[in-house]
Short mmCIF file of C-alpha atoms in Angstrom, two decimals:
data_model
loop_
_atom_site.label_atom_id
_atom_site.label_comp_id
_atom_site.label_asym_id
_atom_site.label_seq_id
_atom_site.Cartn_x
_atom_site.Cartn_y
_atom_site.Cartn_z
CA MET A 1049 0.76 -24.31 -1.99
CA THR A 1050 3.10 -21.63 -0.64
CA GLN A 1051 3.25 -21.57 3.14
CA MET A 1052 3.20 -17.99 4.41
CA PRO A 1053 4.77 -17.20 7.82
CA MET A 1054 2.45 -15.95 10.55
CA PRO A 1055 2.70 -12.74 12.61
CA PRO A 1056 3.02 -12.98 16.41
CA VAL A 1057 -0.65 -11.99 16.80
CA THR A 1058 -2.94 -13.86 14.42
CA THR A 1059 -6.39 -12.85 15.66
CA THR A 1060 -8.34 -9.63 16.10
CA GLN A 1061 -9.86 -8.39 19.34
CA ASP A 1062 -13.04 -10.24 18.29
CA ASN A 1063 -11.03 -13.51 18.13
CA ALA A 1064 -11.35 -13.70 14.33
CA LEU A 1065 -8.41 -14.60 12.12
CA ARG A 1066 -6.72 -11.42 10.92
CA ARG A 1067 -6.95 -10.56 7.21
CA VAL A 1068 -4.65 -8.89 4.67
CA GLY A 1069 -5.52 -7.22 1.38
CA PHE A 1070 -2.98 -6.95 -1.45
CA GLU A 1071 -2.71 -4.48 -4.34
CA TYR A 1072 -0.59 -5.02 -7.46
CA GLU A 1073 0.26 -2.22 -9.94
CA MET A 1074 1.48 -3.25 -13.39
CA ALA A 1075 1.46 -2.52 -17.10
CA GLY A 1076 0.71 -4.76 -20.07
CA LEU A 1077 -2.76 -5.81 -18.90
CA THR A 1078 -6.14 -4.13 -19.08
CA PRO A 1079 -8.80 -4.50 -16.37
CA ASP A 1080 -10.58 -6.93 -18.70
CA THR A 1081 -7.57 -9.20 -19.28
CA ALA A 1082 -6.70 -9.01 -15.57
CA ALA A 1083 -10.28 -10.01 -14.70
CA ASP A 1084 -10.05 -12.96 -17.10
CA CYS A 1085 -6.85 -14.06 -15.34
CA ILE A 1086 -8.60 -13.95 -11.94
CA ILE A 1087 -11.61 -15.91 -13.23
CA ARG A 1088 -9.42 -18.65 -14.73
CA LEU A 1089 -7.71 -18.97 -11.36
CA PHE A 1090 -10.56 -18.61 -8.87
CA GLY A 1091 -13.83 -18.60 -10.81
CA GLY A 1092 -16.34 -15.78 -10.45
CA ARG A 1093 -17.89 -13.37 -12.91
CA LYS A 1094 -17.25 -9.86 -14.20
CA VAL A 1095 -19.22 -6.80 -13.19
CA GLU A 1096 -18.13 -4.00 -15.51
CA ARG A 1097 -18.72 -0.39 -14.53
CA ASN A 1098 -16.81 0.64 -17.66
CA PRO A 1099 -13.75 -0.76 -19.51
CA PHE A 1100 -11.47 0.91 -16.95
CA ASP A 1101 -13.18 -0.39 -13.80
CA ILE A 1102 -14.17 -4.07 -13.50
CA THR A 1103 -14.93 -6.18 -10.43
CA VAL A 1104 -14.75 -9.98 -10.29
CA THR A 1105 -17.45 -11.20 -7.92
CA ASP A 1106 -18.61 -14.61 -6.67
CA THR A 1107 -15.13 -16.04 -6.04
CA PRO A 1108 -14.50 -18.27 -2.98
CA TYR A 1109 -12.50 -15.42 -1.42
CA GLY A 1110 -14.62 -12.33 -2.11
CA ASP A 1111 -14.47 -9.58 -4.72
CA PHE A 1112 -11.34 -8.69 -6.71
CA ALA A 1113 -11.15 -5.14 -8.15
CA THR A 1114 -9.33 -4.45 -11.42
CA GLU A 1115 -9.00 -0.89 -12.67
CA MET A 1116 -6.83 1.56 -14.56
CA ASP A 1117 -5.37 3.57 -11.71
CA ALA A 1118 -6.23 7.07 -12.89
CA THR A 1119 -9.39 8.96 -11.95
CA LEU A 1120 -9.50 10.57 -15.39
CA LEU A 1121 -9.94 7.12 -16.95
CA LYS A 1122 -11.83 5.30 -14.20
CA ASN A 1123 -14.60 7.90 -14.08
CA GLN A 1124 -14.36 8.58 -17.83
CA LYS A 1125 -13.76 12.29 -17.17
CA TYR A 1126 -11.90 12.61 -20.45
CA LYS A 1127 -15.33 12.73 -22.14
CA THR A 1128 -16.31 15.79 -20.09
CA ILE A 1129 -13.00 17.44 -20.95
CA LEU A 1130 -13.56 16.87 -24.66
CA GLU A 1131 -17.09 18.27 -24.40
CA THR A 1132 -15.78 21.33 -22.52
CA MET A 1133 -13.38 21.91 -25.40
CA GLY A 1134 -16.34 21.89 -27.79
CA LEU A 1135 -15.40 18.56 -29.35
CA ASP A 1136 -18.32 16.30 -30.15
CA ILE A 1137 -16.41 13.05 -30.62
CA SER A 1138 -19.67 11.12 -31.13
CA LYS A 1139 -19.81 12.50 -34.68
CA PHE A 1140 -16.66 10.58 -35.54
CA ILE A 1141 -16.58 7.54 -33.23
CA ASP A 1142 -19.06 5.69 -31.02
CA GLU A 1143 -18.63 5.74 -27.25
CA ASP A 1144 -17.48 2.13 -26.86
CA ARG A 1145 -14.85 2.52 -29.57
CA LEU A 1146 -13.59 5.71 -27.88
CA ASP A 1147 -13.28 3.90 -24.54
CA HIS A 1148 -11.29 1.07 -26.07
CA LEU A 1149 -9.09 3.48 -28.04
CA VAL A 1150 -8.24 5.36 -24.82
CA LEU A 1151 -7.66 2.02 -23.06
CA GLU A 1152 -5.25 0.75 -25.74
CA THR A 1153 -3.35 4.06 -25.71
CA SER A 1154 -3.02 4.25 -21.93
CA GLN A 1155 -2.36 0.64 -20.85
CA ASN A 1156 1.42 0.96 -21.13
CA ILE A 1157 1.50 4.30 -19.28
CA VAL A 1158 -1.27 4.21 -16.67
CA PRO A 1159 -0.96 1.25 -14.30
CA CYS A 1160 -3.55 -1.46 -14.13
CA GLU A 1161 -4.25 -2.11 -10.45
CA ILE A 1162 -5.60 -5.35 -9.02
CA ALA A 1163 -6.86 -5.39 -5.43
CA THR A 1164 -7.63 -8.64 -3.68
CA PRO A 1165 -10.37 -8.96 -1.06
CA PRO A 1166 -9.12 -9.07 2.54
CA LEU A 1167 -7.69 -12.60 2.81
CA PRO A 1168 -7.58 -14.49 6.13
CA LEU A 1169 -4.07 -15.36 7.28
CA ASP A 1170 -4.59 -19.03 6.37
CA LYS A 1171 -5.48 -18.01 2.78
CA LEU A 1172 -2.55 -15.71 1.97
CA HIS A 1173 -1.33 -18.24 -0.59
CA VAL A 1174 -4.11 -16.86 -2.83
CA ALA A 1175 -2.04 -13.66 -3.28
CA GLU A 1176 0.97 -15.77 -4.31
CA ASP A 1177 -1.10 -17.81 -6.76
CA LEU A 1178 -2.38 -14.60 -8.33
CA ARG A 1179 1.15 -13.21 -8.59
CA GLN A 1180 2.26 -16.31 -10.49
CA ALA A 1181 -0.72 -16.11 -12.86
CA LEU A 1182 -0.11 -12.41 -13.61
CA HIS A 1183 3.56 -13.17 -14.25
CA GLU A 1184 2.54 -15.85 -16.75
CA GLN A 1185 0.28 -13.27 -18.44
CA ASP A 1186 3.41 -11.17 -19.16
CA ALA A 1187 2.43 -8.33 -16.84
CA LYS A 1188 5.17 -5.68 -16.59
CA GLY A 1189 6.52 -4.47 -13.27
CA THR A 1190 8.45 -1.59 -11.72
CA LYS A 1191 11.78 -2.26 -13.44
CA ALA A 1192 10.33 -2.68 -16.97
CA SER A 1193 10.43 1.05 -17.74
CA ILE A 1194 11.80 4.27 -16.30
CA LEU A 1195 8.17 5.49 -16.33
CA TYR A 1196 6.86 2.70 -14.09
CA ALA A 1197 6.68 3.83 -10.45
CA PHE A 1198 4.62 0.74 -9.68
CA GLY A 1199 4.11 -0.44 -6.14
CA PHE A 1200 2.93 -3.59 -4.36
CA GLN A 1201 0.78 -2.64 -1.40
CA MET A 1202 -0.51 -4.51 1.63
CA ASN A 1203 -3.35 -3.77 4.01
CA PRO A 1204 -2.80 -5.85 7.16
CA GLU A 1205 -5.75 -5.78 9.52
CA MET A 1206 -4.96 -4.52 12.99
CA PRO A 1207 -5.05 -7.06 15.82
CA GLU A 1208 -6.91 -4.44 17.86
CA VAL A 1209 -8.31 -1.06 16.84
CA THR A 1210 -7.06 1.11 19.68
CA THR A 1211 -4.97 4.25 19.95
CA GLU A 1212 -2.29 2.31 21.82
CA ALA A 1213 -2.02 -0.34 19.09
CA ALA A 1214 -1.97 2.26 16.29
CA LEU A 1215 0.85 4.10 18.06
CA ARG A 1216 2.78 0.88 18.66
CA TYR A 1217 2.68 -0.13 14.99
CA LEU A 1218 3.51 3.40 13.86
CA ARG A 1219 6.53 3.52 16.17
CA ALA A 1220 7.74 0.12 14.98
CA PHE A 1221 7.50 1.19 11.35
CA LEU A 1222 9.21 4.54 11.93
CA LEU A 1223 12.15 2.71 13.51
CA LEU A 1224 12.45 0.22 10.63
CA GLU A 1225 11.52 2.46 7.67
CA ASP A 1226 15.03 3.49 6.56
CA TRP A 1227 16.38 -0.04 6.87
CA MET A 1228 13.38 -1.51 5.00
CA LYS A 1229 13.69 1.00 2.16
CA GLU A 1230 17.39 0.18 1.85
CA THR A 1231 16.89 -3.59 2.12
CA LEU A 1232 14.04 -3.65 -0.40
CA ASN A 1233 16.09 -1.54 -2.83
CA VAL A 1234 13.09 0.67 -3.60
CA ASP A 1235 13.26 1.68 -7.25
CA LEU A 1236 14.74 5.11 -8.04
CA THR A 1237 11.69 6.08 -10.10
CA ARG A 1238 9.48 5.44 -7.08
CA ARG A 1239 11.84 7.37 -4.79
CA MET A 1240 11.63 10.35 -7.16
CA THR A 1241 7.81 10.41 -7.04
CA PRO A 1242 5.89 11.55 -3.95
CA PHE A 1243 3.99 8.25 -3.62
CA VAL A 1244 6.33 6.71 -1.06
CA ASP A 1245 7.80 9.73 0.68
CA SER A 1246 9.48 8.91 3.98
CA PHE A 1247 8.22 10.31 7.25
CA PRO A 1248 9.94 13.58 8.27
CA GLU A 1249 12.71 13.25 10.82
CA ASP A 1250 11.11 15.74 13.20
CA TYR A 1251 7.92 13.67 13.17
CA LYS A 1252 9.88 10.53 13.99
CA ALA A 1253 11.56 12.35 16.87
CA LEU A 1254 8.15 13.43 18.19
CA VAL A 1255 6.50 10.01 18.05
CA LEU A 1256 9.50 8.08 19.37
CA ARG A 1257 9.88 10.20 22.49
CA PRO A 1258 9.41 7.98 25.55
CA ASP A 1259 6.84 10.40 27.01
CA TYR A 1260 4.71 10.61 23.83
CA ALA A 1261 1.33 9.17 24.90
CA PRO A 1262 -1.40 10.98 22.95
CA ASP A 1263 -5.09 10.24 22.87
CA LEU A 1264 -6.58 9.52 19.43
CA GLN A 1265 -7.37 13.18 18.70
CA HIS A 1266 -3.79 14.29 19.36
CA LEU A 1267 -2.28 11.30 17.58
CA VAL A 1268 -4.22 12.06 14.39
CA VAL A 1269 -3.72 15.83 14.57
CA ASP A 1270 0.03 15.41 15.06
CA TYR A 1271 0.12 12.98 12.14
CA LEU A 1272 -1.76 15.36 9.84
CA THR A 1273 0.35 18.34 10.93
CA HIS A 1274 3.52 16.56 9.79
CA ASN A 1275 1.99 14.35 7.09
CA PRO A 1276 -1.00 16.10 5.42
CA THR A 1277 -0.97 13.50 2.64
CA ARG A 1278 -1.68 9.88 1.71
CA ASN A 1279 1.80 9.64 0.16
CA ARG A 1280 3.74 7.93 2.92
CA THR A 1281 5.46 4.54 3.04
CA LEU A 1282 2.90 3.60 5.70
CA ASP A 1283 -0.36 5.45 5.15
CA MET A 1284 -2.22 5.62 8.47
CA LEU A 1285 -5.20 7.57 7.13
CA PRO A 1286 -7.48 4.58 6.34
CA LEU A 1287 -7.09 3.35 9.92
CA PHE A 1288 -7.56 6.81 11.41
CA CYS A 1289 -10.63 7.33 9.22
CA PHE A 1290 -12.08 4.06 10.50
CA MET A 1291 -11.39 5.08 14.10
CA ASP A 1292 -12.79 8.62 13.88
CA ARG A 1293 -13.70 10.05 10.48
CA SER A 1294 -14.62 13.48 11.91
CA ILE A 1295 -11.00 14.30 12.81
CA LEU A 1296 -9.89 13.82 9.21
CA GLU A 1297 -12.86 15.71 7.80
CA ALA A 1298 -11.88 18.72 9.89
CA ALA A 1299 -8.50 18.70 8.10
CA THR A 1300 -10.21 19.21 4.70
CA LEU A 1301 -8.49 16.19 3.12
CA ASP A 1302 -9.67 14.56 -0.11
CA MET A 1303 -11.92 12.20 1.82
CA HIS A 1304 -13.18 10.41 -1.31
CA LEU A 1305 -9.66 9.00 -1.76
CA ILE A 1306 -9.44 7.60 1.78
CA LYS A 1307 -11.08 4.20 2.33
CA ALA A 1308 -11.86 3.69 5.98
CA ARG A 1309 -10.76 0.23 7.19
CA PRO A 1310 -9.36 -1.32 10.37
CA ALA A 1311 -6.04 -1.87 8.64
CA LEU A 1312 -2.70 -0.24 7.90
CA HIS A 1313 -1.81 0.71 4.32
CA TYR A 1314 1.77 -0.38 3.66
CA ARG A 1315 2.99 1.07 0.35
CA LEU A 1316 6.76 0.58 0.28
CA PRO A 1317 7.59 -2.47 -1.93
CA ASN A 1318 8.22 -2.44 -5.67
CA CYS A 1319 5.90 -4.58 -7.81
CA LEU A 1320 8.37 -6.80 -9.68
CA ILE A 1321 5.64 -8.93 -11.25
CA ASP A 1322 7.75 -9.76 -14.33
CA ASP A 1323 10.67 -11.02 -12.23
CA PRO A 1324 10.31 -14.82 -11.74
CA THR A 1325 12.28 -14.65 -8.48
CA TRP A 1326 10.03 -12.02 -6.88
CA THR A 1327 7.36 -13.34 -4.49
CA VAL A 1328 4.56 -12.10 -2.30
CA ALA A 1329 5.95 -14.31 0.46
CA ALA A 1330 9.24 -12.36 0.55
CA GLU A 1331 7.44 -9.00 0.77
CA TRP A 1332 5.14 -10.33 3.47
CA ASP A 1333 8.16 -11.65 5.39
CA MET A 1334 9.67 -8.15 5.34
CA TRP A 1335 6.47 -6.67 6.75
CA LEU A 1336 6.56 -9.21 9.59
CA HIS A 1337 9.59 -7.41 11.02
CA VAL A 1338 7.17 -4.56 11.84
CA GLU A 1339 4.67 -7.01 13.35
CA ARG A 1340 7.31 -8.58 15.58
CA LEU A 1341 8.70 -5.26 16.77
CA ALA A 1342 5.22 -3.87 17.47
CA SER A 1343 4.52 -6.94 19.60
CA ASP A 1344 7.72 -6.65 21.66
CA GLU A 1345 7.33 -3.60 23.90
CA LYS A 1346 10.75 -4.00 25.57
CA ARG A 1347 12.62 -4.15 22.24
CA LEU A 1348 10.48 -1.36 20.83
CA SER A 1349 11.42 0.92 23.76
CA GLU A 1350 15.11 0.04 23.48
CA MET A 1351 15.21 0.82 19.75
CA ALA A 1352 13.30 4.07 20.26
CA GLU A 1353 15.81 5.09 22.95
CA ALA A 1354 18.69 4.32 20.58
CA PHE A 1355 17.05 6.39 17.84
CA MET A 1356 16.51 9.37 20.16
CA HIS A 1357 20.13 9.20 21.31
CA LEU A 1358 21.34 9.27 17.70
CA HIS A 1359 18.88 12.03 16.81
CA GLY A 1360 20.35 14.13 19.60
CA THR A 1361 23.83 13.86 18.06
CA PRO A 1362 23.36 14.95 14.40
CA LEU A 1363 27.05 14.56 13.54
CA SER A 1364 26.85 10.87 14.46
CA ALA A 1365 23.78 10.47 12.24
CA LEU A 1366 25.70 11.93 9.31
CA THR A 1367 28.65 9.57 9.68
CA ARG A 1368 26.57 6.46 10.41
CA PRO A 1369 22.93 6.54 9.27
CA TRP A 1370 20.16 5.07 11.40
CA ALA A 1371 19.61 2.28 8.81
CA ALA A 1372 23.12 0.99 9.62
CA HIS A 1373 22.26 0.83 13.33
CA VAL A 1374 19.06 -1.10 12.55
CA ARG A 1375 20.96 -3.50 10.30
CA GLU A 1376 23.32 -4.22 13.18
CA MET A 1377 20.43 -4.73 15.61
CA MET A 1378 18.71 -7.10 13.16
CA GLU A 1379 21.85 -9.18 12.82
#
């Protein structure tokens, strides 16, 4: 059993063990074959909404979701589109056969996504066991094709759901983001898509100011002003939605895409599921740099001060990027 390192703070404000959810994006599997893989590993049973959206329930750890990650497929909207075009496909093919035909055609283009239930910190080895099983099923990862902008995402539960904690974690990530992206060697295909866009420099400069101490309303409004999107390396919207949904609703976002939860949505890593050397443990270990910095207020302030100094001298930033400074601090 793989031993996963622990963050500095292991419990929530309710004294419960913190939890982490994991999401894998890959090609080469369908939701059905992915669900079979989960059942062989953990037990459970399938609950099929349609061939593109299957849940594995009754496992010892909770429910695992497997789906083709495209709303057009998941909600079977392609049938409505065909009907709008005046095409009555039912005259030529039955509905189940059409679903499976679309599934076979799309499985090497549209990613199959597997989401674990939130796993307690002492059960994170489950995510590693699943990674190994998917690898043995010949799942294809980010590097397998120029078309695959696949990511591996984590949802670490917050130790406390407060404005101060949210700001502390956000600051820690903003300081480490460039270095993490460089260290993880984020795939060029993913960099070219908007899914993992970096935070704007002017937003970093705002949040890392030593006198920046917003209440929740101002923190969220500032975030949305500079980042009116889910497509960030660290998506704060699920946490903000959990804390106060009304602030996000006022911004007319696509609320159906935002799942409120007391957790951060970390979206940076590649999903190298077909690489035998790639592990969940290594990606988790990288995230722990954020946890440690967020828990060390003195170091957090010192790094923020260094960033603001560099930001005030643009020529210096051009000759020696911030990631290089962070690398030196880490060493």
